[in-house]
PDB file of C-alpha atoms in Angstrom:
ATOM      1  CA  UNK A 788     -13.429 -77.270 -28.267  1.00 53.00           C
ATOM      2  CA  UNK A 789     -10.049 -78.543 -29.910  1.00 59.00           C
ATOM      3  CA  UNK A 790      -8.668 -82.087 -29.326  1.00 60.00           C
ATOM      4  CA  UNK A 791      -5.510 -82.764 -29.273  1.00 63.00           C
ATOM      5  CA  UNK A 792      -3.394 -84.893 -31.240  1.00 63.00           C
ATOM      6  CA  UNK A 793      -1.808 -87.828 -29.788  1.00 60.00           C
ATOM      7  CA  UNK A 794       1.419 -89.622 -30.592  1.00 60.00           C
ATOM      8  CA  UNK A 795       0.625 -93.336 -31.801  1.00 64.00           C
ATOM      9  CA  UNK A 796       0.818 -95.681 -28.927  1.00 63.00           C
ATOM     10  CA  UNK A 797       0.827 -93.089 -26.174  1.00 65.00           C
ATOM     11  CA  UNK A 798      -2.210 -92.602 -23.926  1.00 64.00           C
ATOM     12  CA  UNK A 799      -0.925 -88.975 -23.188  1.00 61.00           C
ATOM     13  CA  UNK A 800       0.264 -89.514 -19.734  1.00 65.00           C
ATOM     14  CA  UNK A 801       3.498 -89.990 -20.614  1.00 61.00           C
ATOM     15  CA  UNK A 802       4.677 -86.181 -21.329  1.00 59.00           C
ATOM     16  CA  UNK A 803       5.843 -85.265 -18.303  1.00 61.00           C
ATOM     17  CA  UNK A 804       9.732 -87.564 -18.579  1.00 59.00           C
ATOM     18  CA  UNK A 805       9.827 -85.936 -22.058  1.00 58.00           C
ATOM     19  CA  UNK A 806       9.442 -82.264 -20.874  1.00 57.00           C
ATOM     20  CA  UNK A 807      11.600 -81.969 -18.540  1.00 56.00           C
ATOM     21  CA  UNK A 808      15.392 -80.352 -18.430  1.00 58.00           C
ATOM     22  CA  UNK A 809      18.325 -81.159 -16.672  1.00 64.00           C
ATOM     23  CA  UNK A 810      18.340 -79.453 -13.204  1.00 65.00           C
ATOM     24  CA  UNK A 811      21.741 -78.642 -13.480  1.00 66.00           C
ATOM     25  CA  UNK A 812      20.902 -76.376 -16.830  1.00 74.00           C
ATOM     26  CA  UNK A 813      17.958 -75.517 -14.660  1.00 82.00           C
ATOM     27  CA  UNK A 814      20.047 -74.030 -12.075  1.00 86.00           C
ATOM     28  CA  UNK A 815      22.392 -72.653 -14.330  1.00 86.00           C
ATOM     29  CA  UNK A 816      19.538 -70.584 -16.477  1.00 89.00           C
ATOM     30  CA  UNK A 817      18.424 -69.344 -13.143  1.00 92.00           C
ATOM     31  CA  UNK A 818      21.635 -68.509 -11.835  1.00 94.00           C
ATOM     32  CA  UNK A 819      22.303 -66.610 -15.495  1.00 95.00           C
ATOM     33  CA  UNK A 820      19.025 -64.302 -14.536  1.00 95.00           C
ATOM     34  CA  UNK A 821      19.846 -63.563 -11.380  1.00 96.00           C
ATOM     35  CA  UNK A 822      23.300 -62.256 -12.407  1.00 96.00           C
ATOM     36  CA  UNK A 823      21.819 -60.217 -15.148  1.00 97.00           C
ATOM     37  CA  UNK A 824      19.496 -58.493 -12.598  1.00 97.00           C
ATOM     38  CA  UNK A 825      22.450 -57.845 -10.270  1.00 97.00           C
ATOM     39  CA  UNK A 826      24.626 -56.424 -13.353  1.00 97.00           C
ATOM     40  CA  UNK A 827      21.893 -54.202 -14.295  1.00 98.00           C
ATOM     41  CA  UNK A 828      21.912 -52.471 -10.933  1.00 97.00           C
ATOM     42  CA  UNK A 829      25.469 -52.502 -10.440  1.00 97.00           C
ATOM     43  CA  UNK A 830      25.130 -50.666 -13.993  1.00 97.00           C
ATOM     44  CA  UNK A 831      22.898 -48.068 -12.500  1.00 97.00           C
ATOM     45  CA  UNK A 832      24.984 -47.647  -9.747  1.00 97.00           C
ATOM     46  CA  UNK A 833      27.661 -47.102 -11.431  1.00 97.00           C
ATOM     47  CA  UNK A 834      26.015 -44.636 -13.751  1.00 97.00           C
ATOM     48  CA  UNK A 835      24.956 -42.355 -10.774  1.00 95.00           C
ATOM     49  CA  UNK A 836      28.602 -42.177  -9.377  1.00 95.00           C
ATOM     50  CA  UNK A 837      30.056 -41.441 -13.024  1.00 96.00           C
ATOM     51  CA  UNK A 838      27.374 -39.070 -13.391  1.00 94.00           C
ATOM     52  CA  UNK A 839      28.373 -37.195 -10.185  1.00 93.00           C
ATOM     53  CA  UNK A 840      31.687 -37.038 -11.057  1.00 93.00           C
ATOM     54  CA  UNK A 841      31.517 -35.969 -14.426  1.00 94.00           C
ATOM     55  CA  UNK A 842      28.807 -32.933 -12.968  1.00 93.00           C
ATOM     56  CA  UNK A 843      31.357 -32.180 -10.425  1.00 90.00           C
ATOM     57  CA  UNK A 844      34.734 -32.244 -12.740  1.00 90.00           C
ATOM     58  CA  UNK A 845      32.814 -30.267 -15.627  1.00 92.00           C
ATOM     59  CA  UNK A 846      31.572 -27.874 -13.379  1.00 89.00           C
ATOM     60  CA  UNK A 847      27.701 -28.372 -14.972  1.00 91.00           C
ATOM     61  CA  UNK A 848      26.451 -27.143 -11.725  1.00 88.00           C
ATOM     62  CA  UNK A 849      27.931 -25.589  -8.565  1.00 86.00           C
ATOM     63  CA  UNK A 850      29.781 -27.305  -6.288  1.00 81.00           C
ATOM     64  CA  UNK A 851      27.199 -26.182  -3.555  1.00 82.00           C
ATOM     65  CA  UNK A 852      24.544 -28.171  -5.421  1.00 86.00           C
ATOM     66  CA  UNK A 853      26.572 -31.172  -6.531  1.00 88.00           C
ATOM     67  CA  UNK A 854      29.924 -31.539  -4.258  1.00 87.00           C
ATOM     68  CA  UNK A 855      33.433 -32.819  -4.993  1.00 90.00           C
ATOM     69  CA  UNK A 856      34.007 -36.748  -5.253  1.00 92.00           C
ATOM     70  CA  UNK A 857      35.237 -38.669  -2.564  1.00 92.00           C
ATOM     71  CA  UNK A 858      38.797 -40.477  -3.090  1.00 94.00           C
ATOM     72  CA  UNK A 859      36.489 -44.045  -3.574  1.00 94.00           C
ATOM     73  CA  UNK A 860      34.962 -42.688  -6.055  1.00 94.00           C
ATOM     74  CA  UNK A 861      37.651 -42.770  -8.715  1.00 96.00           C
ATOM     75  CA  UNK A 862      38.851 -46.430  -8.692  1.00 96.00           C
ATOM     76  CA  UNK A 863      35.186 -47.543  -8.123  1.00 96.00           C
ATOM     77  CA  UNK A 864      34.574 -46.473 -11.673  1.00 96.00           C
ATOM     78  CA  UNK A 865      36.616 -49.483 -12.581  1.00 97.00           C
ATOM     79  CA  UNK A 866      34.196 -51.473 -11.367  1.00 96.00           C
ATOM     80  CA  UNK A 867      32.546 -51.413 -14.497  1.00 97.00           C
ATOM     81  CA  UNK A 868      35.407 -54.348 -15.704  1.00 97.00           C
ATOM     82  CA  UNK A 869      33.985 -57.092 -13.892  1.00 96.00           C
ATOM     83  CA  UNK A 870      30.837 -56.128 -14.941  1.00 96.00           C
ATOM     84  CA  UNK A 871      31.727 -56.286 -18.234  1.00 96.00           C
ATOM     85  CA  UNK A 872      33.470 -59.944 -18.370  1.00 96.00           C
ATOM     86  CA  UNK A 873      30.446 -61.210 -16.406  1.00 96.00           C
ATOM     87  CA  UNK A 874      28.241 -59.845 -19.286  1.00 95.00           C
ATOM     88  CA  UNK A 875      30.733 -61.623 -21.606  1.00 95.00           C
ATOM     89  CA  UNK A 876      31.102 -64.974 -19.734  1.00 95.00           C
ATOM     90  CA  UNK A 877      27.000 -65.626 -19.669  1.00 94.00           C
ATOM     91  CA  UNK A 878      26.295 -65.981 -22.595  1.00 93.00           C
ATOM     92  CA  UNK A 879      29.044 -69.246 -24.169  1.00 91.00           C
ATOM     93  CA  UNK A 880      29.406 -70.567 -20.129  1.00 90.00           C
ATOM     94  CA  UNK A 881      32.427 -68.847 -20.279  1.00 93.00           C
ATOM     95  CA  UNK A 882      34.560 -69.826 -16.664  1.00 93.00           C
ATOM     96  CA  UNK A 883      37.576 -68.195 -17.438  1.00 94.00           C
ATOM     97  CA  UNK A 884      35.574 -64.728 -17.773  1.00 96.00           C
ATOM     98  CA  UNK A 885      33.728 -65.310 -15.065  1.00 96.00           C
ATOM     99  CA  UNK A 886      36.567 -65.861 -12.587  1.00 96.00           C
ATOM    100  CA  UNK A 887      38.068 -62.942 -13.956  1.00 97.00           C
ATOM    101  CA  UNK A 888      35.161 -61.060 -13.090  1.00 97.00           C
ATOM    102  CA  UNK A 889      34.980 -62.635  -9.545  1.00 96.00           C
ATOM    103  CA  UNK A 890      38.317 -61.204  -9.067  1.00 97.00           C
ATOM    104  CA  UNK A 891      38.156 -57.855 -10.101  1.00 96.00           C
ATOM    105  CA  UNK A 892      34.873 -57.674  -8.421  1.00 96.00           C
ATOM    106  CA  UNK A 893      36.945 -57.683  -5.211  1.00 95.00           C
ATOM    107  CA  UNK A 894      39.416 -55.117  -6.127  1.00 96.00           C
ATOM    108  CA  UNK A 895      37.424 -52.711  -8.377  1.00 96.00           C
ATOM    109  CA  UNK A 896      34.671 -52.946  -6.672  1.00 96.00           C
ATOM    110  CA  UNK A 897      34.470 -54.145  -3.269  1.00 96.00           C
ATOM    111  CA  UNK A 898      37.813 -52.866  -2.008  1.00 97.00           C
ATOM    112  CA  UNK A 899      37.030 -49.027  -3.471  1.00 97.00           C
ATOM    113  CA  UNK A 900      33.649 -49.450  -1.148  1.00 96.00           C
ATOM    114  CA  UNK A 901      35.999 -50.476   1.925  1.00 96.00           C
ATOM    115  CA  UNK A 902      38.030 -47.487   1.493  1.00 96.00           C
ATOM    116  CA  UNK A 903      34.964 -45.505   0.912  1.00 95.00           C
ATOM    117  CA  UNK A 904      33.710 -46.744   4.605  1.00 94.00           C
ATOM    118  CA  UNK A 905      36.748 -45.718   6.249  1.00 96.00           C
ATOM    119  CA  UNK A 906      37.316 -42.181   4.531  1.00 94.00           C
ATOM    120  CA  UNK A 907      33.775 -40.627   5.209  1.00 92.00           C
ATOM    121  CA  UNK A 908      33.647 -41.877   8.793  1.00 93.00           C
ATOM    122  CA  UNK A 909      35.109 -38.978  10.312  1.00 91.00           C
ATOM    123  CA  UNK A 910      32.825 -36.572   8.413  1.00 90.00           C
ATOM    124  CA  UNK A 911      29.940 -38.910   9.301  1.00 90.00           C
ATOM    125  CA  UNK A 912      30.993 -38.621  12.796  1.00 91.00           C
ATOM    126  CA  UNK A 913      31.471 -34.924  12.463  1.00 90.00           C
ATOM    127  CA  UNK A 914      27.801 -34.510  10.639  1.00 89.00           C
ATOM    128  CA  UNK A 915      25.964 -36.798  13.083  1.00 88.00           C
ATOM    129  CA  UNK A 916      28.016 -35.414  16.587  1.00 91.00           C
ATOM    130  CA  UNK A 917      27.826 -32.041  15.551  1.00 90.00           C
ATOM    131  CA  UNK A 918      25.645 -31.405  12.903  1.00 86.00           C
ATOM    132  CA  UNK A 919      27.846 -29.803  10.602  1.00 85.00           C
ATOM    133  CA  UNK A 920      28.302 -30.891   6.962  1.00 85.00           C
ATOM    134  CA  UNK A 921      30.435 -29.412   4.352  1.00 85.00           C
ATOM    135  CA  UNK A 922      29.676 -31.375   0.850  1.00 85.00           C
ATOM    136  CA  UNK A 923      26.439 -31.322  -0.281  1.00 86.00           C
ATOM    137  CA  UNK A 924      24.285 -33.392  -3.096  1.00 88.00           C
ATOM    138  CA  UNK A 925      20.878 -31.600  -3.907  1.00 87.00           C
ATOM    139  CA  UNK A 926      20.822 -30.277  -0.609  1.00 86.00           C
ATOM    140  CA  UNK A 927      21.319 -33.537   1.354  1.00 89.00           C
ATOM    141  CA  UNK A 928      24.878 -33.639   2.637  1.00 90.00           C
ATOM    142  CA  UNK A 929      27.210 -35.332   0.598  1.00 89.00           C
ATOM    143  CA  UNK A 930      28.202 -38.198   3.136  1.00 91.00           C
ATOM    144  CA  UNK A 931      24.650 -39.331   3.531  1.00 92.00           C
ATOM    145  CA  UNK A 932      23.869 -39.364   0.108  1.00 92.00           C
ATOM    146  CA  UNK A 933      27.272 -41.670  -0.566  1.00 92.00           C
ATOM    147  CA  UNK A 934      26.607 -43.755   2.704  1.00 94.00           C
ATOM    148  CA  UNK A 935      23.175 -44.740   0.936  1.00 95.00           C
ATOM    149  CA  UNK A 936      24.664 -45.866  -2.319  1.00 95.00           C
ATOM    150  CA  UNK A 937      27.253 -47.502  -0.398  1.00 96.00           C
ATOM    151  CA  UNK A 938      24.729 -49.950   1.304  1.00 96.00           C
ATOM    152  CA  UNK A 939      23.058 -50.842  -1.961  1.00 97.00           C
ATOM    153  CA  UNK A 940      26.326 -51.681  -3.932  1.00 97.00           C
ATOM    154  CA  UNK A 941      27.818 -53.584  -0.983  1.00 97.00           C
ATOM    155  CA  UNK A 942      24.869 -55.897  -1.119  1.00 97.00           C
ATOM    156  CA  UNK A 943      24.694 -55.711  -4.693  1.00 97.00           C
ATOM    157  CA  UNK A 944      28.311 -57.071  -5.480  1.00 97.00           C
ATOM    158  CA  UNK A 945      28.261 -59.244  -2.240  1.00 97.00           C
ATOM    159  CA  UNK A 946      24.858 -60.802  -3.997  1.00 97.00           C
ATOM    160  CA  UNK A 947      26.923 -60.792  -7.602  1.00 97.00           C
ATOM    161  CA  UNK A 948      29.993 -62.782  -6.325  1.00 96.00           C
ATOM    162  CA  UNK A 949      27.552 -65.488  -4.201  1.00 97.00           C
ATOM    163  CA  UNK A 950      25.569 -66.019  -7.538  1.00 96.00           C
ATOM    164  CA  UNK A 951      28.403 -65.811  -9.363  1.00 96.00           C
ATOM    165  CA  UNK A 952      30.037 -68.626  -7.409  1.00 96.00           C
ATOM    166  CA  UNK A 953      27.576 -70.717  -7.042  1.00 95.00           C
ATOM    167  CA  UNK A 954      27.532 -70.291 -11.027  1.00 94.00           C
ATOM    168  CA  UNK A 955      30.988 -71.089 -11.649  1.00 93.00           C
ATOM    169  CA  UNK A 956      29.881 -74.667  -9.609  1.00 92.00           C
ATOM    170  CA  UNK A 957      27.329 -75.379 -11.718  1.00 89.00           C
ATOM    171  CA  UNK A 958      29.161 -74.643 -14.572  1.00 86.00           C
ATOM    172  CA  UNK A 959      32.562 -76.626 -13.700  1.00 83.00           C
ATOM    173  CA  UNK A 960      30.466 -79.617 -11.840  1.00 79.00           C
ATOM    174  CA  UNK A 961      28.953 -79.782 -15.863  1.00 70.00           C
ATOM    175  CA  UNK A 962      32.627 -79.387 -17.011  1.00 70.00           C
ATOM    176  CA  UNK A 963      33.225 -82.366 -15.360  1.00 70.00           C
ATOM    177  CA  UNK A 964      30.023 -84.448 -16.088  1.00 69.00           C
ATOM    178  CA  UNK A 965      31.067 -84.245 -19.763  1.00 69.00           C
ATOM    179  CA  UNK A 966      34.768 -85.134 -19.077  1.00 71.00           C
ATOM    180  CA  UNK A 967      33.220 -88.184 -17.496  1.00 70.00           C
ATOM    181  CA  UNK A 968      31.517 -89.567 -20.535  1.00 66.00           C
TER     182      UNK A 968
END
């Protein structure tokens, strides 16, 4: 077995006041990982409605197998802006990135999704009174398909801009901590 090797004048119990970190960087690293989850499946999201438009515009495939975009669809792929200054504030604590992303996160992203919600209702309506559907993705009609990516990004940007927020505390409550001294 190995021994280890004590500091002079310490009986070893006293490690645990020396190992520990700040909760408020504590938070903040957490915060920081939670964020970068939520970007990386915003990324994918985005990447699946880019990649149906760019099928659909190039005409890779027939418009029977992958349909037309939706009018959302086009200033959603903004969206990947506040993406990108939340990638950039993270890494320096950077607030003035971050708030930037917080804002276009509403209009680029959340807003699109909105306007999404209200211009497939009536064909929702239409495919679930009457069973007819006219845009298709792989088979599965089109407003279905959108509905369920819909869901996921609303909770996914709702999740971004809580975390996001509650980042932007942490990071201006240590703002001020350091004014202080």
């Amino acid at each position: 077995m190995t021994s280890r090797v004590r500091a002079a004048g310490s009986n070893g119990t006293d490690f645990k006041p020396r190992e520990r970190r700040a909760p408020l960087y504590q938070m903040s690293a957490s915060l920081k990982s939670e964020v970068r989850k939520l970007n990386l499946v915003h990324l994918l999201i985005w990447l699946l409605v880019a990649a149906q438009m760019t099928v659909s515009h190039f005409n890779l495939v027939s418009h029977d197998t992958v349909s037309m975009p939706y009018q959302w669809e086009y200033p959603y792929l903004l969206s990947i802006l506040p993406l990108l200054c939340s990638s950039l504030s993270l890494p320096k604590n950077n607030i003035s990135y971050l708030v930037l992303s917080m804002i276009s996160a509403g209009l680029f992203s959340v807003a699109p999704l909105i306007y999404g919600g209200m211009e497939m209702f009536p064909v929702a309506q239409q495919l679930y009174r009457h069973g007819k559907a006219y845009r298709f993705i792989f088979g599965f009609s089109a407003v279905t398909v959108m509905y369920l990516i819909m869901v996921v990004a609303v909770q996914v940007h709702a999740w971004q801009l809580y975390y996001m927020k509650k980042l932007l505390d942490s990071w201006f409550n240590a703002t001020q901590e350091k004014k202080k001294k």
